[in-house]
mmCIF file of C-alpha atoms and ligand atoms in Angstrom:
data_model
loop_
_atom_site.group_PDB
_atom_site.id
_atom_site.type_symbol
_atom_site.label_atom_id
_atom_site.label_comp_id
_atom_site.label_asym_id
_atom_site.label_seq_id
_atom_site.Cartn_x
_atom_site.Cartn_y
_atom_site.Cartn_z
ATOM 1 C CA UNK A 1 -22.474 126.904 135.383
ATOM 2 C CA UNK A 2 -26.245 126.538 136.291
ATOM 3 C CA UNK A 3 -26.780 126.763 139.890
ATOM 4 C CA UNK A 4 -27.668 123.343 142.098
ATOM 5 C CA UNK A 5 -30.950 123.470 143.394
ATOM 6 C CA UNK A 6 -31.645 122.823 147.368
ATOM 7 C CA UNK A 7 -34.484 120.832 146.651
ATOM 8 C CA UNK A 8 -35.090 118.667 143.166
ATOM 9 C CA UNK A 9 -38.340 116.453 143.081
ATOM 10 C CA UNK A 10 -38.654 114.587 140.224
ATOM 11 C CA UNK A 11 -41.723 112.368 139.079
ATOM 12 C CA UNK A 12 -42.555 112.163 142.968
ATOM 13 C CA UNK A 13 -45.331 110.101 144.236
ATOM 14 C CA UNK A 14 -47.047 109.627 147.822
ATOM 15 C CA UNK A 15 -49.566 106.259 148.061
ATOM 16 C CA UNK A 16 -51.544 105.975 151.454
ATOM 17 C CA UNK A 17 -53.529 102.218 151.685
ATOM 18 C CA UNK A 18 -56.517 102.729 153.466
ATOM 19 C CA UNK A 19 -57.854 98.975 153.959
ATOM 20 C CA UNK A 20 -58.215 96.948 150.262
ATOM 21 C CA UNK A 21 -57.936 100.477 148.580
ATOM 22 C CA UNK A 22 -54.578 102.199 147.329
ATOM 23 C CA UNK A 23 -54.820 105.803 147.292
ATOM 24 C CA UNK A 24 -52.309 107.884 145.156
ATOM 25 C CA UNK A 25 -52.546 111.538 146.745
ATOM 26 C CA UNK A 26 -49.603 112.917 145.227
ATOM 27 C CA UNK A 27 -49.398 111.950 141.194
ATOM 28 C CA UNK A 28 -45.882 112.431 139.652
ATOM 29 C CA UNK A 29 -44.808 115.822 141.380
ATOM 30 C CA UNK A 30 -41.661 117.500 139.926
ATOM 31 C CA UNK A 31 -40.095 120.957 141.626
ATOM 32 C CA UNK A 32 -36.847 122.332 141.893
ATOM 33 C CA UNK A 33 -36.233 125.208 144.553
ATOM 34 C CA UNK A 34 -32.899 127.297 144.965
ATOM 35 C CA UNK A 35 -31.066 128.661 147.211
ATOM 36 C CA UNK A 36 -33.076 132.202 148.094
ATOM 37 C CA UNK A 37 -36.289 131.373 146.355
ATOM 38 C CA UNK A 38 -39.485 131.560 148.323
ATOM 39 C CA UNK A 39 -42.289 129.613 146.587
ATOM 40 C CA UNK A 40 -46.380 129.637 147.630
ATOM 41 C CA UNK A 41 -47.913 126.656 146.927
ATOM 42 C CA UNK A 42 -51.722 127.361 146.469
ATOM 43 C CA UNK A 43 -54.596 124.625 145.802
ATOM 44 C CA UNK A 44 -57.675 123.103 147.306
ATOM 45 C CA UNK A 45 -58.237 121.385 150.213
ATOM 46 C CA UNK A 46 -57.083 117.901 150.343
ATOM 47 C CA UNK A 47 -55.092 118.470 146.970
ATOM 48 C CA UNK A 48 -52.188 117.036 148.830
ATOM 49 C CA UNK A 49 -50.138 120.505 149.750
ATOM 50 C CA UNK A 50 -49.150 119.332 153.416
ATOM 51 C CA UNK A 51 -48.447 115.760 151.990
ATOM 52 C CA UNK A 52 -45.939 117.269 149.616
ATOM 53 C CA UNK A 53 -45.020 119.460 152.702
ATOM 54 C CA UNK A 54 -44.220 116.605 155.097
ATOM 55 C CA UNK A 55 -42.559 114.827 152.414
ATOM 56 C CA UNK A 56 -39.955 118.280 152.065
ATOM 57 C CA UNK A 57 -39.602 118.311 155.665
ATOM 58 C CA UNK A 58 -38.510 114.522 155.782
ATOM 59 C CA UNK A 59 -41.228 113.982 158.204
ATOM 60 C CA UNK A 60 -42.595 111.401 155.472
ATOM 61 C CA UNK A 61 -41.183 109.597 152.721
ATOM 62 C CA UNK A 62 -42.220 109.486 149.353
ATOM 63 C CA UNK A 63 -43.699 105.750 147.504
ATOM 64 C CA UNK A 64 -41.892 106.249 144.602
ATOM 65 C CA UNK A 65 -39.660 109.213 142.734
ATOM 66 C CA UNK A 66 -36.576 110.790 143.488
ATOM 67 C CA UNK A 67 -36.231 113.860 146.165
ATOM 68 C CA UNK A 68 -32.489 115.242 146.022
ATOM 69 C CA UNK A 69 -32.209 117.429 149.168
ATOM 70 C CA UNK A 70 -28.533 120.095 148.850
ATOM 71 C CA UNK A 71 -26.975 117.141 146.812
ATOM 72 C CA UNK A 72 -28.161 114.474 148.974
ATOM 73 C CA UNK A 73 -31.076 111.685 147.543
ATOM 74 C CA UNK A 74 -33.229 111.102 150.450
ATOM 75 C CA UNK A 75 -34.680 108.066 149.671
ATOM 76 C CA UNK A 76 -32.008 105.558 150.372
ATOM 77 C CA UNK A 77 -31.337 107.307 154.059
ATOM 78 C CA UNK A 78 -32.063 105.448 157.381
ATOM 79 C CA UNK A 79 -34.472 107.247 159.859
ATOM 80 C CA UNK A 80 -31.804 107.859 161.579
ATOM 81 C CA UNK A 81 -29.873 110.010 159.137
ATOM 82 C CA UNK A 82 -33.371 111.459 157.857
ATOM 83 C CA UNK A 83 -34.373 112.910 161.461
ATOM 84 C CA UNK A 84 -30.614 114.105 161.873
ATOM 85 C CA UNK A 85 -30.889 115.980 158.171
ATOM 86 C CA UNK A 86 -34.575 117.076 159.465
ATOM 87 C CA UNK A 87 -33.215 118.864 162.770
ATOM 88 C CA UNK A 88 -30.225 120.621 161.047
ATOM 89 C CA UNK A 89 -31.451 121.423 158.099
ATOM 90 C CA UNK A 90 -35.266 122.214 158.479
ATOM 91 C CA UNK A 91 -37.199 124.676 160.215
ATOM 92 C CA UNK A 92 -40.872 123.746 160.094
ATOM 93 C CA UNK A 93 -43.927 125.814 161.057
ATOM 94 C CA UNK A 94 -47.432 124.712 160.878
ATOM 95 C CA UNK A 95 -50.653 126.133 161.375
ATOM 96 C CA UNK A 96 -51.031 124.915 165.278
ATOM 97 C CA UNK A 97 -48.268 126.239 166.224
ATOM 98 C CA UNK A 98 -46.912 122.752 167.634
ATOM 99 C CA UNK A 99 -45.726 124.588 170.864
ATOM 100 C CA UNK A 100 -44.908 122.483 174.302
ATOM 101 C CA UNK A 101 -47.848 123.868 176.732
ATOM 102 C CA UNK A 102 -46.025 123.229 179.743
ATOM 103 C CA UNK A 103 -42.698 124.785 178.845
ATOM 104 C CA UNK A 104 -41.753 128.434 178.203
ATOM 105 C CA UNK A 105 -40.867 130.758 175.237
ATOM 106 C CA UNK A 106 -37.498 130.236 175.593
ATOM 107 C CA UNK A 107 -37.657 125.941 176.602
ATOM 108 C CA UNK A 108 -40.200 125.907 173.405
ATOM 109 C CA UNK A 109 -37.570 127.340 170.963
ATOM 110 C CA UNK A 110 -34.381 125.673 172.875
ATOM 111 C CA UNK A 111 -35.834 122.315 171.541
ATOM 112 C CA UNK A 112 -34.314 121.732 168.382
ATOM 113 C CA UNK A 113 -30.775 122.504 169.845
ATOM 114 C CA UNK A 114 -31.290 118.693 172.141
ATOM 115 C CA UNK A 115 -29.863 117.049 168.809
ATOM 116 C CA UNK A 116 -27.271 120.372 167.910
ATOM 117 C CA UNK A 117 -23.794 119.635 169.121
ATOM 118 C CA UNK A 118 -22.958 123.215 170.829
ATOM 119 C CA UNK A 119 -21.776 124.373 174.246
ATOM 120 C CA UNK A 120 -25.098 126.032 176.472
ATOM 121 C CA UNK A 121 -23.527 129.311 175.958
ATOM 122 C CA UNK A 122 -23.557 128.838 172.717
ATOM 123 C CA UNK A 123 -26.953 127.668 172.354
ATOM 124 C CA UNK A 124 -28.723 130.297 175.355
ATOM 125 C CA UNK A 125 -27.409 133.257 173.068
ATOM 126 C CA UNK A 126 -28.691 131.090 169.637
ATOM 127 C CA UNK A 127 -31.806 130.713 171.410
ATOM 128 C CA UNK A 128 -32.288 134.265 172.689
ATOM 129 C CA UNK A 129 -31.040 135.542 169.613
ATOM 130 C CA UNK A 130 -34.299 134.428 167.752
ATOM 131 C CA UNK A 131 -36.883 134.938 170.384
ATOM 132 C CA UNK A 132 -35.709 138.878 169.821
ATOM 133 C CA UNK A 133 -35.728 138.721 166.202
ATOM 134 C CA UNK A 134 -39.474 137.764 166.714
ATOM 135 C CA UNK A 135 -39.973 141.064 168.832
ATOM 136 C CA UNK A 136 -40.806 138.557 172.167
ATOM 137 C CA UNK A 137 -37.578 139.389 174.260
ATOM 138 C CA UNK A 138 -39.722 140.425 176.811
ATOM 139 C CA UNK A 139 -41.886 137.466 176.715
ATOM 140 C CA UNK A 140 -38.634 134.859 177.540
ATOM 141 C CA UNK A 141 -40.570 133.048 180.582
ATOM 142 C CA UNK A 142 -43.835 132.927 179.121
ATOM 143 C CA UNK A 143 -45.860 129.653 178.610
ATOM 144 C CA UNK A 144 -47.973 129.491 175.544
ATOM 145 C CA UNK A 145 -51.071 129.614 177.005
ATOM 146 C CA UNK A 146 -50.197 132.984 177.898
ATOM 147 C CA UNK A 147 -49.547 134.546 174.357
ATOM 148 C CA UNK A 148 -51.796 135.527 171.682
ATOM 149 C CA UNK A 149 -52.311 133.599 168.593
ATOM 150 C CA UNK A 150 -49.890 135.903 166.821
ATOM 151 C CA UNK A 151 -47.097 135.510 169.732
ATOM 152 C CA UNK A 152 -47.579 131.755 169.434
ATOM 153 C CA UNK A 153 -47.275 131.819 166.059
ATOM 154 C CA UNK A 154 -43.681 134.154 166.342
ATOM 155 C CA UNK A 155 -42.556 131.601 169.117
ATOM 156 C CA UNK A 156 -43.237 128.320 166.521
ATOM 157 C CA UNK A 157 -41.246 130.671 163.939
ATOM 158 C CA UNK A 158 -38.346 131.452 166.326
ATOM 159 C CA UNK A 159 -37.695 127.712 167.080
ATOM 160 C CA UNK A 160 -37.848 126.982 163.314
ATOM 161 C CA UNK A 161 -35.311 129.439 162.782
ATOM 162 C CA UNK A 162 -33.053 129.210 165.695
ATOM 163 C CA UNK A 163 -30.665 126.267 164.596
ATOM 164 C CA UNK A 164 -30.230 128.325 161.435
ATOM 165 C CA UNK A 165 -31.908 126.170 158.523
ATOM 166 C CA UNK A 166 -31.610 125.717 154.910
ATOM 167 C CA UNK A 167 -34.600 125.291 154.114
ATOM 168 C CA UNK A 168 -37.729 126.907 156.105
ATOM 169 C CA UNK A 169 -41.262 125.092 155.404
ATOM 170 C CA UNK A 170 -44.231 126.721 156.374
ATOM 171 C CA UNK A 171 -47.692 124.839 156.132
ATOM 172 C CA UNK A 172 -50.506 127.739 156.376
ATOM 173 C CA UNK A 173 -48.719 129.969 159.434
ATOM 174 C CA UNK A 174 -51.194 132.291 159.000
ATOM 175 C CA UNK A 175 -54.684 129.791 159.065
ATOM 176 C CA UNK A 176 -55.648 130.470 162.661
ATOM 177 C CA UNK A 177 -54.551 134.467 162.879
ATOM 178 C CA UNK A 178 -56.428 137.289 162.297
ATOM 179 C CA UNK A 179 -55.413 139.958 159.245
ATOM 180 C CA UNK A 180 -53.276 141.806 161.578
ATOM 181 C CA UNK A 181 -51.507 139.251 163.152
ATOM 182 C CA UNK A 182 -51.322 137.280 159.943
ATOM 183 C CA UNK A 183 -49.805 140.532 158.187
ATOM 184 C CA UNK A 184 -47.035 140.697 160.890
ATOM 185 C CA UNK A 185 -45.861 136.888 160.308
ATOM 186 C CA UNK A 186 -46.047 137.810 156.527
ATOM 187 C CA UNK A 187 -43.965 140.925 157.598
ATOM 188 C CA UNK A 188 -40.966 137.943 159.153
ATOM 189 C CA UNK A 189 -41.284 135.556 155.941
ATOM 190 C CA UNK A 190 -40.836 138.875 154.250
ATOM 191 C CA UNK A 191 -37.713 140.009 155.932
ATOM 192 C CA UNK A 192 -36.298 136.098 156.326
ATOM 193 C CA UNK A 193 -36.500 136.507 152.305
ATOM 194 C CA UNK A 194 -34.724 139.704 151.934
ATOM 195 C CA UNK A 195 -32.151 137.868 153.891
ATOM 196 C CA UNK A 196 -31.735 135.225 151.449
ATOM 197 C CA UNK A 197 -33.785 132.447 153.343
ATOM 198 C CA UNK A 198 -35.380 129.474 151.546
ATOM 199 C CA UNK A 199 -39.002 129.447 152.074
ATOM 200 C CA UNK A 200 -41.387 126.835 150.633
ATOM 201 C CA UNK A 201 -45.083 128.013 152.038
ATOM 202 C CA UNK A 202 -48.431 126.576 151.734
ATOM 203 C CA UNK A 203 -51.088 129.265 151.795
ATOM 204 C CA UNK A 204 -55.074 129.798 150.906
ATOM 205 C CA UNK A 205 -54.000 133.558 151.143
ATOM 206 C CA UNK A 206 -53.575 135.280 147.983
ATOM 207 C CA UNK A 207 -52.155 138.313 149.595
ATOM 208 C CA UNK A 208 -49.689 136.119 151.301
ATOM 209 C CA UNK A 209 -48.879 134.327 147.956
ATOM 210 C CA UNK A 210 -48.072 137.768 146.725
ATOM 211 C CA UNK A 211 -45.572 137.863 149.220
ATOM 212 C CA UNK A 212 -43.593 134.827 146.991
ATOM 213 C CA UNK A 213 -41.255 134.826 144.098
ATOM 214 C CA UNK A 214 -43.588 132.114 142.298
ATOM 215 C CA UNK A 215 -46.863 130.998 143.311
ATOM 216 C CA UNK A 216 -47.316 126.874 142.513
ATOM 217 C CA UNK A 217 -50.724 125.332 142.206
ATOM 218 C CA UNK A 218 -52.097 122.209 143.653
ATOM 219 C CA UNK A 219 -54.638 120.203 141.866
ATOM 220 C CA UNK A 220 -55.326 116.843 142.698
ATOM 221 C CA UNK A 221 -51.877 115.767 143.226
ATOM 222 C CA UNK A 222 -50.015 117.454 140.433
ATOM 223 C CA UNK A 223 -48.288 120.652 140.433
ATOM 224 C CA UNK A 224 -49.187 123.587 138.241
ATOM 225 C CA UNK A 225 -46.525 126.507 137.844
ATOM 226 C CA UNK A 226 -48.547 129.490 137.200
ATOM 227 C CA UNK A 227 -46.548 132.466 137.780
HETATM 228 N N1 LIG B 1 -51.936 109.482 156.629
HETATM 229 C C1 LIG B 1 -52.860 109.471 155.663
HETATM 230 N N2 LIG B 1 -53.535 108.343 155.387
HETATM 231 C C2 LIG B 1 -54.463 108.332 154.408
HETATM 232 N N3 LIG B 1 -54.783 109.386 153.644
HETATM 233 C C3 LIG B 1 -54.138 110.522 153.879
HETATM 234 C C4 LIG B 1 -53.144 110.643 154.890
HETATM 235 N N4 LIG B 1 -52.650 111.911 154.881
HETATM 236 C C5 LIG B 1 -53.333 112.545 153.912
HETATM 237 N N5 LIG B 1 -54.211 111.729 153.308
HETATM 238 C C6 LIG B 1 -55.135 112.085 152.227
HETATM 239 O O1 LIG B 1 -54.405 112.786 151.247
HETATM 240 C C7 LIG B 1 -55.189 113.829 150.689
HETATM 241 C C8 LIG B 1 -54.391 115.118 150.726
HETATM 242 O O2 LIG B 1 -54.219 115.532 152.074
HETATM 243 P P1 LIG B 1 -53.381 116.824 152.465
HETATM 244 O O3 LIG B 1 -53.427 116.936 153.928
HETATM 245 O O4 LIG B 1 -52.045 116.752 151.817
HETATM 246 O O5 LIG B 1 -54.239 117.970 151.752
HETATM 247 P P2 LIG B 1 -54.046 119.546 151.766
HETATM 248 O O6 LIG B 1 -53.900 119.987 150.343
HETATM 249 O O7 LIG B 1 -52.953 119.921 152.707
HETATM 250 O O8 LIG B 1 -55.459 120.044 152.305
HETATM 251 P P3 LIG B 1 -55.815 121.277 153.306
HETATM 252 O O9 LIG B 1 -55.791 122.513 152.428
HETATM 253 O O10 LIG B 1 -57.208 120.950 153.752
HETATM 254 O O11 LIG B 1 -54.813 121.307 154.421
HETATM 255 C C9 LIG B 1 -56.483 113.865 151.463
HETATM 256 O O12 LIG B 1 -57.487 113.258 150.691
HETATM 257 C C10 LIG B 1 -56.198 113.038 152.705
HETATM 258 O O13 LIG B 1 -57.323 112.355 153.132
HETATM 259 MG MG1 LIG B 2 -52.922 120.886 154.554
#
């Protein structure tokens, strides 16, 4: 029997209406992702990569098309459902990082687990858990401001990963490092992978689309798979 896939998009759209004008950003997108697949998308700027993204993450819904999430169609789901799929679900790293300034390492990645229905022991150890598997135990009472880019980065990844996710999304985690620090969070995807994580990443890296099963292409709102 053919496997299910985690993700199925099929003839997706995404319209934005800026004043008298309709704008159709993404044009009939169609993807399926399984289980342990880790997929690049590539493409140009403003081809519509974090749109498609968002719409993944359930941060954004699509205008039109069908997006079939483990079994589930997404469209017809309240918000409410949507943001309670999102937060079990969905680990989601962009390229700012998205961290709390005022709160620590450990408050940054304890976040997710406000909507997670587990006992504090449980959670502290979940928590702690991730921040080591990052290689920032030591950093557990740090505030962003006083990591590196790369450490920020590893913090946004912990508390993607720490509620255990089907799906990881990762919108260019490696636009605002430098090649060593970039090469370390590639190292993580890397070893997430061998583990049999999910990863759908948006890159312009070609080394870290080498990193990928299959590399997709973005071109003006339609999907090109080119390897
Ligand atoms: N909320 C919005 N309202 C109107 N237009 C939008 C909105 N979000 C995105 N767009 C438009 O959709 C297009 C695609 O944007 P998107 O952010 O998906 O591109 P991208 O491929 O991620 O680009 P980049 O590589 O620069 O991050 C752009 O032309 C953008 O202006
Ligand atoms: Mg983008």
């Amino acid at each position: 029997m053919p496997a299910t896939p985690l993700v199925q998009l099929e003839n997706l759209t995404r319209d934005f209406v800026l004043g008298q004008e309709t704008v159709r950003v993404l044009k009939g997108i169609d993807l399926k992702v399984y289980h342990g697949d880790f997929i690049a998308i590539m493409g140009s700027s403003g081809s519509g990569k974090s749109t498609l993204l968002h719409i993944l993450g359930c941060l954004d819904r699509p205008t039109a098309g069908t997006y079939i999430l483990d079994g589930q169609t997404v469209e017809g789901l309240s918000d409410r459902r949507l943001s309670r799929i999102r937060n079990s679900y969905i680990g989601f790293v962009f390229q700012e990082f998205n961290l709390l300034p005022e709160a620590t390492v450990y408050e940054n990645v304890m976040l997710p687990f406000v909507y997670a229905n587990l006992d504090r022991i449980t959670c502290r150890s979940r928590v702690v858990h991730a921040i080591e598997n990052v290689g920032l135990g030591n950093r557990l009472k740090h505030r962003p401001a006083a990591l590196s880019g790369g450490e920020r980065q590893r913090v946004a990844i912990a508390r993607a990963l720490a509620i255990s996710p089907r799906l990881i999304l990762a919108d260019e985690p490696t636009g605002n490092l430098d090649s060593a620090n970039s090469r370390d969070i590639l190292t993580l995807f890397e070893q997430l992978h061998a583990k049999g994580a999910t990863i759908v990443l948006v890159t312009h890296d070609d080394e870290v689309a080498r990193s990928a099963d299959m590399t997709v292409c973005m071109h003006d709102g339609r999907l090109d798979i080119s390897s």
